[in-house]
Short mmCIF file of C-alpha atoms in Angstrom, two decimals:
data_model
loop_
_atom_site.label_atom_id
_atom_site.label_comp_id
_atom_site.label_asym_id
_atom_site.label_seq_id
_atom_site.Cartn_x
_atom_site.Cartn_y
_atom_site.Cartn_z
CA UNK S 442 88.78 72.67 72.58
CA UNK S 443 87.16 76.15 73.33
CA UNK S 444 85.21 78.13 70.92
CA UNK S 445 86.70 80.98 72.00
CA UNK S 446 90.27 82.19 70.91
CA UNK S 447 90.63 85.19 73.30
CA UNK S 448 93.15 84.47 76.22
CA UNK S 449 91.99 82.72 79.63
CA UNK S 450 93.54 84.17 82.58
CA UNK S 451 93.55 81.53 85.72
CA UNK S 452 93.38 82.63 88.87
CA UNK S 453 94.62 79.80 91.78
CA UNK S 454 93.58 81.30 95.26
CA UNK S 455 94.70 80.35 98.24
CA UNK S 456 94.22 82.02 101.85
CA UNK S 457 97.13 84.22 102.30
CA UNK S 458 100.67 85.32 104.17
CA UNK S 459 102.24 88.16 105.93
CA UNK S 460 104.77 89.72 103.60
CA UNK S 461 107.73 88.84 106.33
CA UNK S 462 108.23 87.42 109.60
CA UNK S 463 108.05 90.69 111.44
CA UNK S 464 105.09 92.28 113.80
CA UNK S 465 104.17 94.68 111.30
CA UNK S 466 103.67 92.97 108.59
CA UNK S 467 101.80 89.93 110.94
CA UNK S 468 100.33 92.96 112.27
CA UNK S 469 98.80 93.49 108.68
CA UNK S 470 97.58 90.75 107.56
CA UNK S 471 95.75 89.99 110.68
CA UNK S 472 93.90 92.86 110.39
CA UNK S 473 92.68 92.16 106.97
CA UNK S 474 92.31 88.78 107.74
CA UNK S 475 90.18 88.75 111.17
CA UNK S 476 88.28 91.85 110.21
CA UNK S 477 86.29 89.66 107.59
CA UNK S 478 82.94 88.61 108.33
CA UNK S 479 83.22 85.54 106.33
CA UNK S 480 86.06 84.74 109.29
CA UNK S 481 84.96 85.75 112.29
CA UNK S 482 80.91 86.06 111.97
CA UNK S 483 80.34 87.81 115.50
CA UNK S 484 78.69 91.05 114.95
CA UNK S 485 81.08 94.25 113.94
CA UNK S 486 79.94 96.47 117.01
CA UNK S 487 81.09 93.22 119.56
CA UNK S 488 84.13 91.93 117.65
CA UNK S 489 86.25 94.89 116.16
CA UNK S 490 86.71 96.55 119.76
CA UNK S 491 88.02 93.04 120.45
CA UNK S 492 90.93 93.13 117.51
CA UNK S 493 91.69 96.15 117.85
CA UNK S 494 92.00 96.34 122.15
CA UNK S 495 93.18 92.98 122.45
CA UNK S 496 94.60 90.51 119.67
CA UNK S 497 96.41 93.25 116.62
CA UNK S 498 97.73 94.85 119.65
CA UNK S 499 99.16 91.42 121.28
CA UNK S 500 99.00 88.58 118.73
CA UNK S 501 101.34 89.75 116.05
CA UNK S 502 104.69 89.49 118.52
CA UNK S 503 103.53 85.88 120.11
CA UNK S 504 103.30 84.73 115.86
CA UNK S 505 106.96 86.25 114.87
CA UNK S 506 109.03 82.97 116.14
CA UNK S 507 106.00 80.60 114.04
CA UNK S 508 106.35 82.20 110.74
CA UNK S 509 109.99 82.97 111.08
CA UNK S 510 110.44 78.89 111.99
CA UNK S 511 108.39 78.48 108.41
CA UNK S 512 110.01 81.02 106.66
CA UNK S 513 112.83 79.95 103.61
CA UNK S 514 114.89 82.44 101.60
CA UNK S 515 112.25 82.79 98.82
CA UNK S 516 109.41 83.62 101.42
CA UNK S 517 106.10 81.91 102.88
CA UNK S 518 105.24 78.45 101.77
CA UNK S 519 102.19 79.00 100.77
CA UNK S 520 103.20 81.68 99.01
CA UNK S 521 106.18 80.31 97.54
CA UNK S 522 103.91 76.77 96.79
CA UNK S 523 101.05 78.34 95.45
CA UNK S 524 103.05 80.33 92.76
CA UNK S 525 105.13 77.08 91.77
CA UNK S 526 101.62 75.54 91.26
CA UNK S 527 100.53 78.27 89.07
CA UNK S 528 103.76 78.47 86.96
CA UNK S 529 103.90 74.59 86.57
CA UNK S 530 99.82 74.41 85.58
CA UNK S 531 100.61 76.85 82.67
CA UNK S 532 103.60 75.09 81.59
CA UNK S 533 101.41 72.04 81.38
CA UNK S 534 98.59 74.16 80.19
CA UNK S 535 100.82 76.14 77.28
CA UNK S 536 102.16 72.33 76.17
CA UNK S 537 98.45 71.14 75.42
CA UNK S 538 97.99 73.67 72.76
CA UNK S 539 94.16 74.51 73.24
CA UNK S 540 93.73 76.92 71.03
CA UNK S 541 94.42 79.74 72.84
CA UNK S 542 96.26 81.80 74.97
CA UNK S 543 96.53 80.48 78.86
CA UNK S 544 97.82 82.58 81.78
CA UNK S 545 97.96 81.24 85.57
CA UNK S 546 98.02 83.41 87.85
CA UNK S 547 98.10 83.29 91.56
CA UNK S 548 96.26 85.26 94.32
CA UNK S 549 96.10 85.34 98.02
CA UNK S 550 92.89 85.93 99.52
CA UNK S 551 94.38 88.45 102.41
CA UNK S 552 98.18 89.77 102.05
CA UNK S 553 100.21 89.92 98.66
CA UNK S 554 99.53 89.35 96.00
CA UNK S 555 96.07 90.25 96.06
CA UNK S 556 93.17 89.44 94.55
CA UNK S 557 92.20 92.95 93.41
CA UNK S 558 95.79 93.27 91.59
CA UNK S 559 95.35 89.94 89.71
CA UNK S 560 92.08 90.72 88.02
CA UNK S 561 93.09 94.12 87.47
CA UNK S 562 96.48 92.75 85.93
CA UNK S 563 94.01 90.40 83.76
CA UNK S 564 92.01 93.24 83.17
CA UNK S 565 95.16 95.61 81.94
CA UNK S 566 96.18 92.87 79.23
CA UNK S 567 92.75 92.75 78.08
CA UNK S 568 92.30 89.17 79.38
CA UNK S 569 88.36 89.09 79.89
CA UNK S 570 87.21 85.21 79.78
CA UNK S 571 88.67 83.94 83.63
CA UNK S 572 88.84 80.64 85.47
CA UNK S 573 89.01 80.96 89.55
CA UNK S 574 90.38 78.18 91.35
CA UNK S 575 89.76 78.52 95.18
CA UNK S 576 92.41 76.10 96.25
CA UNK S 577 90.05 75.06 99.37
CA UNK S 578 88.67 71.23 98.15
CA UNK S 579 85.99 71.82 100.59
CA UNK S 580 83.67 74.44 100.17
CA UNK S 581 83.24 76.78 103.25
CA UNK S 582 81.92 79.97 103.81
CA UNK S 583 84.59 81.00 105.58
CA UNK S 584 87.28 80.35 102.57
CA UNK S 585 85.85 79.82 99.56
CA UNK S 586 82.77 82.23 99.50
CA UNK S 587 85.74 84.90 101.01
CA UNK S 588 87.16 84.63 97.25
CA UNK S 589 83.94 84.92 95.65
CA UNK S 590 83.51 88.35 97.99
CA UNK S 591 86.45 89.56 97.33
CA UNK S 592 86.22 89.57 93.35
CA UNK S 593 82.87 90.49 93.75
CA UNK S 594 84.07 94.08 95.33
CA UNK S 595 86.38 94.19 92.47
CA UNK S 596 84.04 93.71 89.58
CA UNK S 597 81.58 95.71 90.76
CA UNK S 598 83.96 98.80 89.47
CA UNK S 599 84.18 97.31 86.50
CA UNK S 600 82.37 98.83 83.24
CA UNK S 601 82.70 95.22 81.16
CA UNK S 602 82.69 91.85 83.37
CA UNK S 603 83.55 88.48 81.06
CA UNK S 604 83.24 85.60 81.61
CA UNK S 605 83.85 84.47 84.35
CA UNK S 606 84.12 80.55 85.97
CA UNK S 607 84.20 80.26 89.28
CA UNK S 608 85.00 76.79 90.90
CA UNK S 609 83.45 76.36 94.20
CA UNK S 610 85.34 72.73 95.51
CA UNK S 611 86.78 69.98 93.95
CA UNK S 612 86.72 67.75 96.56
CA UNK S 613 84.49 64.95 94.75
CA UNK S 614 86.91 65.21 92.07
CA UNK S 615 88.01 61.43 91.44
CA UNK S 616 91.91 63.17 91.00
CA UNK S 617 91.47 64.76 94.12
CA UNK S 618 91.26 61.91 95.80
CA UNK S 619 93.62 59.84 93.94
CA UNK S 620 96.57 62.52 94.46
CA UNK S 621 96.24 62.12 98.20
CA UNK S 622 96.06 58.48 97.92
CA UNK S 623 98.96 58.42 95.94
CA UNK S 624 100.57 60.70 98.52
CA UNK S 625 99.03 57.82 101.67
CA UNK S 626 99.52 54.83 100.35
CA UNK S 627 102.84 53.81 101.76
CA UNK S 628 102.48 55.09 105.08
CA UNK S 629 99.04 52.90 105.09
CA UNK S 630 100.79 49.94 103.78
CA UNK S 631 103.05 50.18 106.74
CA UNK S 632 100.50 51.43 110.11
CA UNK S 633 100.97 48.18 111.97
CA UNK S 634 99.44 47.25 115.48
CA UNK S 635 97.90 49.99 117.02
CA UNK S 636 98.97 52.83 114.79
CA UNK S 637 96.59 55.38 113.39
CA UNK S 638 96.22 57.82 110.64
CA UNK S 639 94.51 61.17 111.31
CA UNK S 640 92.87 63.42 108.65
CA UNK S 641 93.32 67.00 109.78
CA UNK S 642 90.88 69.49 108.77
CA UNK S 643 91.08 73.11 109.55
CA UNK S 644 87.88 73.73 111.95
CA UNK S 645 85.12 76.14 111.57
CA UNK S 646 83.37 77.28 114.15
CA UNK S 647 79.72 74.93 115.41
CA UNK S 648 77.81 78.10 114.91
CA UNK S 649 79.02 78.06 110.80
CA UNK S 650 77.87 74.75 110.71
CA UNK S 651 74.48 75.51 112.34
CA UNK S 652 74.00 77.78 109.49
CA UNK S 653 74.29 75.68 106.94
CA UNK S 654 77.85 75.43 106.11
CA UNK S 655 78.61 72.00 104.50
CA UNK S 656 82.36 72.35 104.83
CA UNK S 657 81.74 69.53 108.08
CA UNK S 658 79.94 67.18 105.84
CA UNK S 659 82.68 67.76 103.26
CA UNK S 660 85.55 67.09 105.50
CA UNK S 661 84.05 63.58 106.75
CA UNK S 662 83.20 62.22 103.22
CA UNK S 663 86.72 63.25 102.19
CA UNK S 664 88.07 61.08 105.09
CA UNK S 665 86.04 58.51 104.73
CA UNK S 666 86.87 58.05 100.99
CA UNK S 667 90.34 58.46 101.68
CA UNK S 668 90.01 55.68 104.73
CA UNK S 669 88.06 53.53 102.26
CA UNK S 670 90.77 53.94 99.08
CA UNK S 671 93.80 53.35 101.36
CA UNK S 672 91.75 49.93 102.72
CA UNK S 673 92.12 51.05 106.22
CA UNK S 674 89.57 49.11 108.63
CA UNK S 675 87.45 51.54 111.64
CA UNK S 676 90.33 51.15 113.64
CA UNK S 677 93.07 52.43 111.78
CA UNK S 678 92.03 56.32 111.50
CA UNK S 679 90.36 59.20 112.57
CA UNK S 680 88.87 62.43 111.61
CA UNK S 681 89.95 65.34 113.51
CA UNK S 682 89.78 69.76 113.31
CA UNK S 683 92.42 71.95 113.97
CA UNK S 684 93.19 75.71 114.45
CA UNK S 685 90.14 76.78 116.84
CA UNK S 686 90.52 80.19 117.58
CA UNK S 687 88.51 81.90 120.36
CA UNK S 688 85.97 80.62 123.56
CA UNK S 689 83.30 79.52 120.97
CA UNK S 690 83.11 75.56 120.65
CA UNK S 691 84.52 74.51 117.02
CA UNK S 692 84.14 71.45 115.36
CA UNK S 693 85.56 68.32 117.15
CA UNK S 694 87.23 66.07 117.38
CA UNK S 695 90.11 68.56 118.18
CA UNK S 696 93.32 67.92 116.68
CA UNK S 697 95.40 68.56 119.55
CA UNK S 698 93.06 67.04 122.62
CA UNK S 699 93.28 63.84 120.35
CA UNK S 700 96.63 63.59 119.73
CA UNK S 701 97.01 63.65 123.43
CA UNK S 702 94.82 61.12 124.49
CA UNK S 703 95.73 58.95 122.07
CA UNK S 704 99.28 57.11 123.87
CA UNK S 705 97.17 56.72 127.12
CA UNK S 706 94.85 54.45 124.93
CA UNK S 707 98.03 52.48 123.69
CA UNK S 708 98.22 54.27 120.12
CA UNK S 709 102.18 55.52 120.28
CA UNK S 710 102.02 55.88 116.54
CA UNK S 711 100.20 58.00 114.22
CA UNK S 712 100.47 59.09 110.38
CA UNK S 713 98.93 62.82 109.92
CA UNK S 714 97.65 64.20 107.42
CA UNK S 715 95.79 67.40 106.14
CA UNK S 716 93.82 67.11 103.18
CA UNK S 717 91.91 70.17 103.37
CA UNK S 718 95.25 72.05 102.64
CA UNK S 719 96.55 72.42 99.27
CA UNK S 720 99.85 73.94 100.37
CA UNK S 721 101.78 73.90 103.04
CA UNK S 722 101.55 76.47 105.22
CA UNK S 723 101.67 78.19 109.15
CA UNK S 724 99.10 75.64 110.25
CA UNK S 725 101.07 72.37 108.89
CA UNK S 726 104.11 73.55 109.04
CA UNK S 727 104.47 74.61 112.78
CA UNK S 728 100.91 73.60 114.38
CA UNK S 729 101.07 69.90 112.92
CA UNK S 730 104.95 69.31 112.89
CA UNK S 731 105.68 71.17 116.11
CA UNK S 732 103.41 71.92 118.13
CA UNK S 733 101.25 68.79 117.83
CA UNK S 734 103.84 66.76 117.91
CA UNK S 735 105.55 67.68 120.52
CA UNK S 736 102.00 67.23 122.24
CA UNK S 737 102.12 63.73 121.02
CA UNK S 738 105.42 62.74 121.95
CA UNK S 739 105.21 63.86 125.89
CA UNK S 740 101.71 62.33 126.26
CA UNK S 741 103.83 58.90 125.88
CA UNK S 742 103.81 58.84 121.93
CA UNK S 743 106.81 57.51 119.75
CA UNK S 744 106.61 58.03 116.70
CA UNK S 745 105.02 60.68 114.53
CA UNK S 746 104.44 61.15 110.86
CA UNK S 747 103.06 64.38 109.15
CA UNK S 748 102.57 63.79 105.34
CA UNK S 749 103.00 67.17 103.54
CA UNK S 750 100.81 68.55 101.46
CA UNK S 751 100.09 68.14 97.53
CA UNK S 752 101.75 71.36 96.99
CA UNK S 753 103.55 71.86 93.54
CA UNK S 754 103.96 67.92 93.09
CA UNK S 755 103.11 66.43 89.41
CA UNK S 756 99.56 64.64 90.85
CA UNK S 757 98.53 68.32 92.19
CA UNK S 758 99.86 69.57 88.62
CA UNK S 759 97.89 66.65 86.87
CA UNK S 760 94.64 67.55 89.22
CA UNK S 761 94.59 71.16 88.43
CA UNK S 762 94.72 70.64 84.91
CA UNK S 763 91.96 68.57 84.72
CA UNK S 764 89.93 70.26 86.94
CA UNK S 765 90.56 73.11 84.23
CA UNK S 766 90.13 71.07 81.41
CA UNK S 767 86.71 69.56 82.68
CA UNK S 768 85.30 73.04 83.52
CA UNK S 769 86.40 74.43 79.76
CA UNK S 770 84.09 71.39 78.56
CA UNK S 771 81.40 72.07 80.75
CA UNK S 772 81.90 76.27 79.31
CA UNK S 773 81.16 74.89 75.96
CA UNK S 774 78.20 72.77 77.09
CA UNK S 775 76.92 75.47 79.02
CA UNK S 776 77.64 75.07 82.41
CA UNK S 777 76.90 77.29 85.15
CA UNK S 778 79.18 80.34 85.68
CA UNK S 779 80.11 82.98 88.25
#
């Protein structure tokens, strides 16, 4: 396929974990985490007093019980998801015989393991030509331009940069869609009477989206194709945004504020889903399947359905690898790069 016969080292991103369930470690990675500007975009001199004075100080104990609820023997889900996903994509990857070497590696954007020590593994073992996979489908500033910073600080120490792809969403990408659909299908066969599916989105602060971020725009055309694939009429879904953090007005419809109106205006039944997240994680795992729905169920609800994530499944296996495959074509065509 590729003209070149080095190796290609593949880097699949995702946002990141404390190392344990523990205040420390929380501690940690909330620092790194909340200390970005691509995350929190209030000016250093107004915000850090604020972390440091008020929420590392605080937050870290009032998380232990969440992650420890998510937490399995191996770890993090996201962690534990994301790396299953990387060492099933280079199985697949390896089997294909393309002509060269292939190496998938993954990456957290905060916590372990780190950005910086992936390239600089890649960079040990001589691997120069490298494919990044932000596994956010919709752009944002807040996610997916955080990657691009963060291997940006590690290049520029670099004396020789390759070549370097850098994918910037994939959520237009027809097997995108299609592996959620796959994923939907039956539970949108089956919403009778009054039921409703929900699309979940992480949120983003309205003053990200005055700026310019398209991550809103992103979110609703995902939805809407989704809605439209899975034949669902008006009636039968919603969009909605999760995870607002803060006093500052986020996107809405909020997650939560819907899913509690919703019995009072005779829905008792709802399907959920999360498409923006390629992994389970913190914010599916006990925001979605606990705390919303216990939100749900004593506003009058019934029943409620979270559909996990794509995760390490074979259609999230089959999408990466195309997405790969497409974006070594457009390398030999001369698409853009990093």
């Amino acid at each position: 396929m590729s003209k070149q016969s080095g190796p290609l080292g593949i880097l699949l991103v995702n946002l990141g974990t404390p190392d344990e369930p523990t205040p420390t470690a929380i501690r940690r990675y909330l620092r790194e985490f909340l200390s970005d500007p691509r995350v929190v975009n209030i000016p250093r001199a107004a915000w850090l007093p604020i972390l440091y004075a008020f929420i590392l100080p605080f937050r870290p104990r009032k998380l232990v019980e969440k992650y420890a609820y998510i937490w399995s023997e191996e770890g993090a889900p996201i962690r534990t998801d994301t790396a299953a996903l990387a060492g099933a994509l280079g199985t697949r990857l390896a089997n294909m015989q393309l002509g060269r070497e292939v190496r998938v590696t993954p990456a957290m954007t905060y916590g372990n393991p780190s950005i910086a020590d992936a390239l600089d593994h890649f960079d040990r073992e001589e691997i120069r030509d490298l494919m990044v996979i932000p596994l956010f489908p919709q752009y944002s500033a807040a996610t997916t331009a955080a990657v691009y910073d963060k291997m940006a600080k590690v290049l520029a120490r670099r004396a020789v940069v390759g070549d370097i792809r850098f994918v910037d969403e994939y959520c237009e990408q027809s097997d995108y869609i299609h592996a959620l659909t796959k994923t939907l299908e039956d539970q949108a066969h089956h919403l009778d009477n009054g039921a409703k599916m929900i699309f979940s989105f992480h949120g983003i602060p309205k003053s990200q989206e005055a700026a310019g971020d398209p991550y809103p725009d992103r979110c609703r055309s995902t939805a809407e194709t989704l809605a439209h694939n899975l034949g669902l009429a008006d009636d039968q879904w919603l969009i909605t945004f999760q995870s607002r953090f803060g006093p500052a007005p986020w996107l809405t419809p909020y997650t939560d504020e819907t899913l509690a109106s919703l019995p009072g205006k005779g829905t008792k039944r709802v399907v959920i889903a999360c498409p923006g997240f390629a992994t389970d994680c913190l914010e599916t795992l006990h925001e979605i399947q606990v705390e919303n729905r216990e939100i749900f169920m004593e506003a009058g609800g019934e029943q409620f359905t979270y559909v996990p994530a794509l995760g390490a499944s074979d259609d999230h296996v089959e999408l990466m690898t195309k997405l790969v495959l497409s974006r070594l074509y457009a390398a030999e065509s001369g698409g853009p790069r990093f």
